[in-house]
Short mmCIF file of C-alpha atoms in Angstrom, two decimals:
data_model
loop_
_atom_site.label_atom_id
_atom_site.label_comp_id
_atom_site.label_asym_id
_atom_site.label_seq_id
_atom_site.Cartn_x
_atom_site.Cartn_y
_atom_site.Cartn_z
CA MET A 22 36.02 39.39 16.47
CA LYS A 23 33.49 42.45 17.31
CA ILE A 24 30.12 42.10 18.97
CA THR A 25 28.20 45.14 19.11
CA LYS A 26 24.34 45.19 21.14
CA LYS A 27 21.31 46.68 19.67
CA LYS A 28 18.68 47.05 22.51
CA LEU A 29 15.36 46.93 20.06
CA ASP A 30 12.56 47.17 22.74
CA ASP A 31 11.50 47.35 26.03
CA MET A 32 9.80 43.91 26.41
CA TYR A 33 8.07 42.66 29.74
CA ARG A 34 9.35 39.30 30.40
CA SER A 35 10.92 38.72 26.84
CA TYR A 36 11.08 35.22 26.25
CA CYS A 37 11.03 33.77 22.78
CA ALA A 38 13.71 34.73 20.22
CA SER A 39 13.40 33.47 16.57
CA TYR A 40 13.75 34.71 12.92
CA ILE A 41 12.39 34.76 9.60
CA THR A 42 13.39 35.42 6.14
CA ILE A 43 11.27 37.57 4.21
CA GLY A 44 12.58 38.81 0.72
CA GLY A 45 16.22 37.71 1.33
CA GLU A 46 16.26 39.71 4.77
CA THR A 47 16.63 38.42 8.24
CA CYS A 48 13.85 39.40 10.16
CA ALA A 49 13.89 39.11 13.81
CA LEU A 50 11.09 37.56 15.92
CA ILE A 51 10.66 38.64 19.58
CA ALA A 52 7.56 37.50 21.87
CA SER A 53 6.80 37.83 25.36
CA GLU A 54 6.16 35.20 28.02
CA GLU A 55 3.39 37.61 30.18
CA GLU A 56 -0.13 37.42 29.32
CA GLY A 57 -1.30 40.24 27.46
CA TYR A 58 2.27 41.38 25.81
CA PRO A 59 3.69 41.62 22.03
CA CYS A 60 5.43 39.90 19.56
CA TYR A 61 7.41 41.63 17.25
CA MET A 62 9.47 41.86 13.98
CA TYR A 63 12.37 43.70 13.35
CA SER A 64 13.52 44.12 10.18
CA GLY A 65 16.20 46.39 8.28
CA LYS A 66 20.03 46.12 8.08
CA ASP A 67 20.13 47.43 11.67
CA PHE A 68 16.48 46.09 12.53
CA GLU A 69 15.40 49.52 12.84
CA LYS A 70 11.87 48.43 11.61
CA ARG A 71 9.38 47.36 13.63
CA GLU A 72 6.38 45.50 12.97
CA THR A 73 3.59 43.89 15.11
CA VAL A 74 3.03 40.38 14.82
CA TRP A 75 0.02 40.39 17.93
CA GLU A 76 0.03 43.28 20.41
CA LYS A 77 -1.77 41.69 23.29
CA GLY A 78 -0.75 38.18 23.13
CA GLY A 79 1.71 36.22 25.67
CA GLY A 80 2.42 32.74 26.67
CA CYS A 81 4.92 32.70 23.57
CA MET A 82 7.64 29.66 23.82
CA SER A 83 8.55 29.13 20.11
CA ILE A 84 8.35 30.16 16.77
CA ILE A 85 9.38 28.05 13.90
CA PRO A 86 9.21 28.81 10.14
CA ILE A 87 7.63 26.42 8.32
CA PRO A 88 9.92 24.31 5.67
CA ASN A 89 9.29 25.04 1.83
CA LYS A 90 6.75 27.91 2.72
CA GLU A 91 7.30 31.81 2.14
CA ASN A 92 6.50 34.38 5.07
CA GLU A 93 4.89 31.52 7.62
CA PHE A 94 5.50 30.03 10.55
CA LEU A 95 3.60 28.21 13.80
CA ALA A 96 3.97 29.16 17.16
CA ILE A 97 3.14 28.45 21.02
CA VAL A 98 1.12 30.96 22.39
CA ASP A 99 -0.92 30.83 25.86
CA PHE A 100 1.47 28.86 27.70
CA TYR A 101 1.07 29.67 31.34
CA LEU A 102 2.43 27.67 34.20
CA LYS A 103 0.38 29.35 36.68
CA VAL A 104 -2.63 29.00 34.68
CA SER A 105 -4.37 25.48 35.14
CA PRO A 106 -5.99 23.91 32.89
CA SER A 107 -3.63 25.17 30.46
CA LYS A 108 -4.66 27.29 27.33
CA ALA A 109 -1.41 26.22 25.68
CA LYS A 110 -2.01 26.51 21.48
CA VAL A 111 -0.53 26.33 18.06
CA VAL A 112 -1.15 29.41 15.87
CA TRP A 113 -0.25 29.66 12.42
CA GLY A 114 0.96 33.22 10.93
CA LYS A 115 1.07 34.15 7.69
CA TYR A 116 3.03 37.75 6.73
CA ASP A 117 1.75 40.35 3.59
CA SER A 118 4.13 43.07 2.97
CA GLU A 119 0.73 45.12 2.96
CA THR A 120 -1.35 44.05 5.43
CA GLY A 121 1.18 42.67 7.71
CA TRP A 122 0.55 39.26 10.08
CA GLU A 123 -2.79 37.32 9.60
CA ILE A 124 -2.83 35.14 13.15
CA LYS A 125 -4.99 31.86 13.27
CA ASP A 126 -5.52 28.96 15.40
CA VAL A 127 -4.45 25.41 14.61
CA LEU A 128 -4.44 23.16 17.36
CA TYR A 129 -4.77 23.10 21.22
CA LEU A 130 -2.45 20.73 23.13
CA PRO A 131 -2.44 21.96 26.90
CA TYR A 132 1.21 22.68 28.22
CA LEU A 133 2.69 22.18 24.76
CA HIS A 134 6.23 23.80 25.55
CA ARG A 135 8.66 22.99 22.64
CA PHE A 136 7.93 22.03 19.14
CA ASP A 137 9.47 21.80 15.57
CA ILE A 138 8.78 21.14 12.01
CA TYR A 139 10.66 18.54 9.95
CA ASP A 140 11.10 18.29 6.34
CA VAL A 141 10.79 14.21 5.57
CA ASP A 142 11.37 13.68 2.01
CA GLY A 143 9.31 16.72 0.93
CA VAL A 144 6.31 16.10 3.90
CA ASN A 145 6.18 18.73 6.78
CA TYR A 146 5.67 16.94 10.26
CA PHE A 147 4.95 18.45 13.44
CA VAL A 148 6.35 17.13 16.45
CA GLY A 149 5.95 18.50 19.99
CA ALA A 150 6.57 18.13 23.26
CA THR A 151 4.51 18.59 26.63
CA ILE A 152 6.51 19.60 29.51
CA ALA A 153 3.68 18.15 31.52
CA ASP A 154 0.73 16.39 30.48
CA ASP A 155 -1.11 17.82 33.44
CA LYS A 156 -1.28 20.16 36.36
CA ASP A 157 -3.08 21.43 39.53
CA PHE A 158 -0.64 24.27 40.21
CA LYS A 159 2.37 26.08 39.01
CA ASP A 160 5.10 23.65 40.84
CA ASP A 161 3.01 20.46 40.42
CA TRP A 162 5.63 18.01 38.62
CA SER A 163 3.90 15.04 39.72
CA ARG A 164 2.76 14.18 35.87
CA SER A 165 5.03 13.51 33.11
CA GLY A 166 5.04 15.53 29.43
CA SER A 167 4.76 13.48 26.28
CA ILE A 168 6.18 13.66 23.09
CA TYR A 169 3.90 13.90 19.73
CA TYR A 170 4.07 14.16 16.05
CA GLY A 171 1.69 14.17 13.23
CA VAL A 172 2.06 15.26 9.32
CA LEU A 173 1.39 19.11 9.08
CA PRO A 174 -1.24 19.79 6.07
CA GLU A 175 -0.79 22.21 3.53
CA ASP A 176 -3.36 24.74 5.37
CA PRO A 177 -2.27 24.14 8.97
CA THR A 178 -5.77 25.35 9.94
CA GLU A 179 -7.00 21.96 9.11
CA SER A 180 -6.71 19.05 11.52
CA VAL A 181 -3.43 17.76 12.65
CA GLU A 182 -3.87 14.25 13.57
CA LEU A 183 -1.21 13.76 16.58
CA LYS A 184 0.48 10.64 17.64
CA VAL A 185 1.87 9.62 20.90
CA LEU A 186 5.59 9.14 20.23
CA GLY A 187 6.76 8.63 23.76
CA LYS A 188 5.75 9.46 27.30
CA GLY A 189 6.70 9.64 30.90
CA TYR A 190 9.31 12.52 30.94
CA PHE A 191 8.91 14.57 33.66
CA ARG A 192 9.92 18.18 33.30
CA ASN A 193 9.95 17.69 29.50
CA HIS A 194 11.48 20.97 29.13
CA GLY A 195 14.29 21.12 26.50
CA TYR A 196 14.70 20.85 22.96
CA TYR A 197 17.24 20.96 20.25
CA LYS A 198 17.25 20.23 16.40
CA ASP A 199 20.06 18.71 14.59
CA TYR A 200 20.83 17.04 11.20
CA GLU A 201 22.23 13.46 10.24
CA GLY A 202 23.02 14.31 6.71
CA ASP A 203 19.79 16.17 5.32
CA LYS A 204 17.48 14.24 8.14
CA PRO A 205 16.22 16.60 11.08
CA VAL A 206 16.90 14.65 14.05
CA GLY A 207 15.61 16.01 17.51
CA TYR A 208 17.01 15.86 20.95
CA PHE A 209 14.54 16.44 23.76
CA THR A 210 15.28 16.73 27.83
CA SER A 211 13.82 15.83 31.01
CA ASP A 212 14.35 14.34 34.50
CA GLN A 213 14.80 11.28 32.33
CA GLY A 214 17.72 12.52 30.47
CA ILE A 215 17.72 13.00 26.81
CA ILE A 216 16.09 11.59 24.09
CA LYS A 217 16.85 11.35 20.17
CA VAL A 218 13.95 11.09 18.01
CA THR A 219 14.36 10.05 14.54
CA PRO A 220 11.72 10.51 12.11
CA PHE A 221 11.19 8.08 8.88
CA ALA A 222 8.53 8.76 6.11
CA ASP A 223 7.73 5.15 5.58
CA LYS A 224 7.64 3.63 9.10
CA GLU A 225 7.49 4.23 12.73
CA TRP A 226 9.85 7.10 14.14
CA GLU A 227 12.55 6.05 16.48
CA ILE A 228 13.58 6.93 20.17
CA GLU A 229 16.89 6.13 21.26
CA GLN A 230 18.29 7.10 24.80
CA ILE A 231 21.35 9.44 24.72
CA LEU A 232 22.07 10.16 28.37
CA ASP A 233 19.69 9.07 31.10
CA THR A 234 20.82 11.97 34.45
CA PRO A 235 18.19 15.04 34.21
CA ILE A 236 19.02 17.29 31.71
CA GLY A 237 17.39 20.56 31.42
CA GLU A 238 18.78 21.66 28.08
CA VAL A 239 20.87 20.33 24.99
CA ALA A 240 22.74 21.55 22.04
CA LEU A 241 24.83 19.53 19.73
CA PHE A 242 27.69 20.72 17.54
CA ASP A 243 31.34 19.92 16.24
CA ILE A 244 32.93 22.57 18.38
CA ASP A 245 36.61 20.84 18.32
CA SER A 246 36.72 20.24 14.49
CA ASP A 247 37.34 16.70 15.41
CA GLY A 248 34.57 15.40 12.81
CA GLU A 249 32.37 14.05 15.88
CA LYS A 250 29.76 16.55 17.14
CA GLU A 251 30.21 17.29 20.86
CA MET A 252 27.17 17.84 23.38
CA ILE A 253 26.60 20.67 25.61
CA THR A 254 23.95 20.69 28.27
CA ILE A 255 22.14 22.52 31.08
CA GLU A 256 21.73 20.33 34.32
CA PRO A 257 19.42 19.63 35.70
CA PHE A 258 16.12 21.37 34.57
CA HIS A 259 16.93 25.29 34.87
CA GLY A 260 19.82 23.97 36.32
CA ASP A 261 23.12 25.68 37.53
CA SER A 262 25.61 23.61 35.47
CA ILE A 263 26.74 23.88 31.91
CA LYS A 264 28.39 20.93 30.62
CA ILE A 265 30.36 19.62 27.70
CA TYR A 266 30.47 15.75 26.61
CA LYS A 267 32.38 14.20 23.65
CA LYS A 268 31.52 10.84 22.73
CA THR A 269 33.44 8.12 23.58
CA GLU A 270 33.23 4.37 23.00
CA SER A 271 31.49 4.04 26.30
CA GLY A 272 29.40 6.62 26.03
CA TYR A 273 29.15 10.37 26.58
CA GLU A 274 31.84 11.66 28.84
CA ALA A 275 32.07 15.33 30.25
CA VAL A 276 35.03 17.30 29.21
CA TYR A 277 34.08 20.66 30.20
CA GLU A 278 32.00 22.90 32.67
CA TYR A 279 31.23 26.14 32.76
CA PRO A 280 33.87 28.34 35.21
CA HIS A 281 31.13 30.90 36.65
CA LYS A 282 28.48 31.06 38.69
CA ILE A 283 24.89 29.85 37.44
CA ASP A 284 21.39 30.41 38.43
CA PHE A 285 18.68 29.13 36.51
CA ALA A 286 20.62 28.64 33.06
CA HIS A 287 18.10 28.57 30.39
CA THR A 288 19.24 28.25 26.19
CA LEU A 289 22.11 26.80 24.29
CA VAL A 290 22.83 27.30 20.76
CA GLY A 291 25.57 25.34 18.61
CA THR A 292 26.92 27.50 15.45
CA THR A 293 29.63 29.34 14.11
CA LEU A 294 30.49 32.60 15.02
CA ARG A 295 32.45 33.84 11.94
CA GLY A 296 33.54 30.57 10.73
CA VAL A 297 34.30 29.55 14.53
CA PRO A 298 32.74 26.35 15.55
CA SER A 299 31.12 27.68 18.71
CA PHE A 300 28.39 27.20 21.55
CA VAL A 301 26.34 30.13 22.67
CA GLY A 302 24.13 30.48 25.76
CA GLY A 303 22.33 32.17 28.09
CA ILE A 304 21.66 32.24 32.35
CA ARG A 305 18.57 34.16 33.50
CA ARG A 306 19.79 34.89 37.15
CA GLU A 307 23.03 35.33 39.05
CA ASN A 308 25.16 37.50 36.50
CA CYS A 309 22.88 36.85 33.90
CA ASP A 310 25.24 35.76 31.74
CA LEU A 311 24.83 35.44 27.66
CA PHE A 312 28.37 33.61 26.57
CA TYR A 313 30.08 31.70 24.14
CA ILE A 314 32.29 28.78 24.19
CA GLN A 315 35.08 27.78 21.16
CA TYR A 316 38.08 25.19 21.32
CA VAL A 317 40.99 27.45 21.23
CA ASP A 318 44.66 25.94 21.23
CA GLY A 319 43.63 22.99 22.57
CA GLU A 320 40.81 23.99 25.08
CA PHE A 321 37.92 24.94 25.54
CA LYS A 322 37.60 29.18 25.91
CA THR A 323 34.74 31.06 27.43
CA GLU A 324 33.91 34.42 26.66
CA ILE A 325 31.21 36.57 28.11
CA VAL A 326 28.73 39.02 25.49
CA ASP A 327 26.67 40.62 28.06
CA LYS A 328 25.80 40.42 31.93
CA GLY A 329 22.45 41.43 33.42
CA CYS A 330 20.81 40.55 30.36
CA GLY A 331 19.55 36.88 31.19
CA PRO A 332 18.31 35.53 28.10
CA SER A 333 15.34 33.11 27.97
CA ASN A 334 16.32 32.14 24.54
CA ILE A 335 18.51 33.12 21.85
CA MET A 336 18.72 32.37 17.91
CA VAL A 337 21.88 32.80 15.69
CA VAL A 338 21.72 33.68 12.35
CA ASN A 339 24.71 32.97 9.96
CA GLU A 340 24.99 36.36 7.20
CA ALA A 341 27.81 36.26 4.59
CA ASP A 342 29.43 39.66 6.55
CA ARG A 343 28.56 39.20 10.11
CA ASP A 344 26.63 36.93 12.26
CA ILE A 345 23.02 37.73 14.40
CA ILE A 346 22.67 36.92 18.15
CA VAL A 347 18.79 37.03 18.47
CA ALA A 348 18.29 37.10 22.07
CA ALA A 349 14.84 37.44 24.23
CA ASN A 350 16.42 38.97 27.28
CA HIS A 351 14.22 37.69 30.24
CA THR A 352 15.85 39.41 33.24
CA GLY A 353 16.96 42.78 31.27
CA ASN A 354 13.10 43.24 30.08
CA GLU A 355 14.07 43.58 26.67
CA ALA A 356 14.41 42.28 23.16
CA ALA A 357 17.70 42.76 21.50
CA VAL A 358 20.11 41.80 18.79
CA TYR A 359 23.98 41.23 18.88
CA ILE A 360 25.79 41.70 15.57
CA VAL A 361 28.86 39.60 15.40
CA GLU A 362 31.37 41.19 12.54
CA ASP A 363 35.12 40.19 11.87
#
């Protein structure tokens, strides 16, 4: 397997990594968390074409394409831990090949940090988590965060009526979307552990406690191909430990721990790399690794893809002849992609 890095741009405090498919082509979306900094879209076979999504935005935590829509996304902008009261809001982006991106406000939700859009029986639902419901200053963690959901209207700029799904989650930071059959499910992480959210179209949504130890991030994938998904975690919030858990009759049991020194681990994805089940992750400090883990010959093997880059977030896109790791390299202050080929 060959992995080639392509630096796309210098980007100060690069934070959000996502993608959208336009005209059958994968377009990388990478944005900064710093106030007054840009979000760019990169397209073309080698991502050589750059278009501006916004030039002077910032505070971008997540960008999520809207299911069953063409060329549209929702994004969190203006999220700044150091700003109180919070200015965090959701915006709607719509792309036109002639005029580019149009951005409009959707809703204001203080300290909204992670969100997603679930297609449940043809209805799009917004589900999101606040890292805290309020703060007096950046390192004030005395208040818990909450999880919200609501129907996303056809025109996202119309009112989105949110309901509180759960509350009391301190450092409500991490999130991962998975599927059970064709139904989306969400995993939210906090000092209270891992909360699994299951949506329903005809009744109340369910919340289930998966782990009760402090967790910063989580991802799931059947990495050893035994028919049961393993779970990888960063522990605790912005933590110094990465573990893989297997599900047993008595619960989840840790079976692997990342072997290298960690400081400020931040992002995890469960995916395949050229068809091989893999966990891909990033660490922002110390060696600032981008790495992947695979199960080979009966044991977990860890490979370092890049050092000194320090990804805040990554996204993996599986294409027919290659895979793409879209990376917001926070420590390296760069937007990058990694091309994975046979």
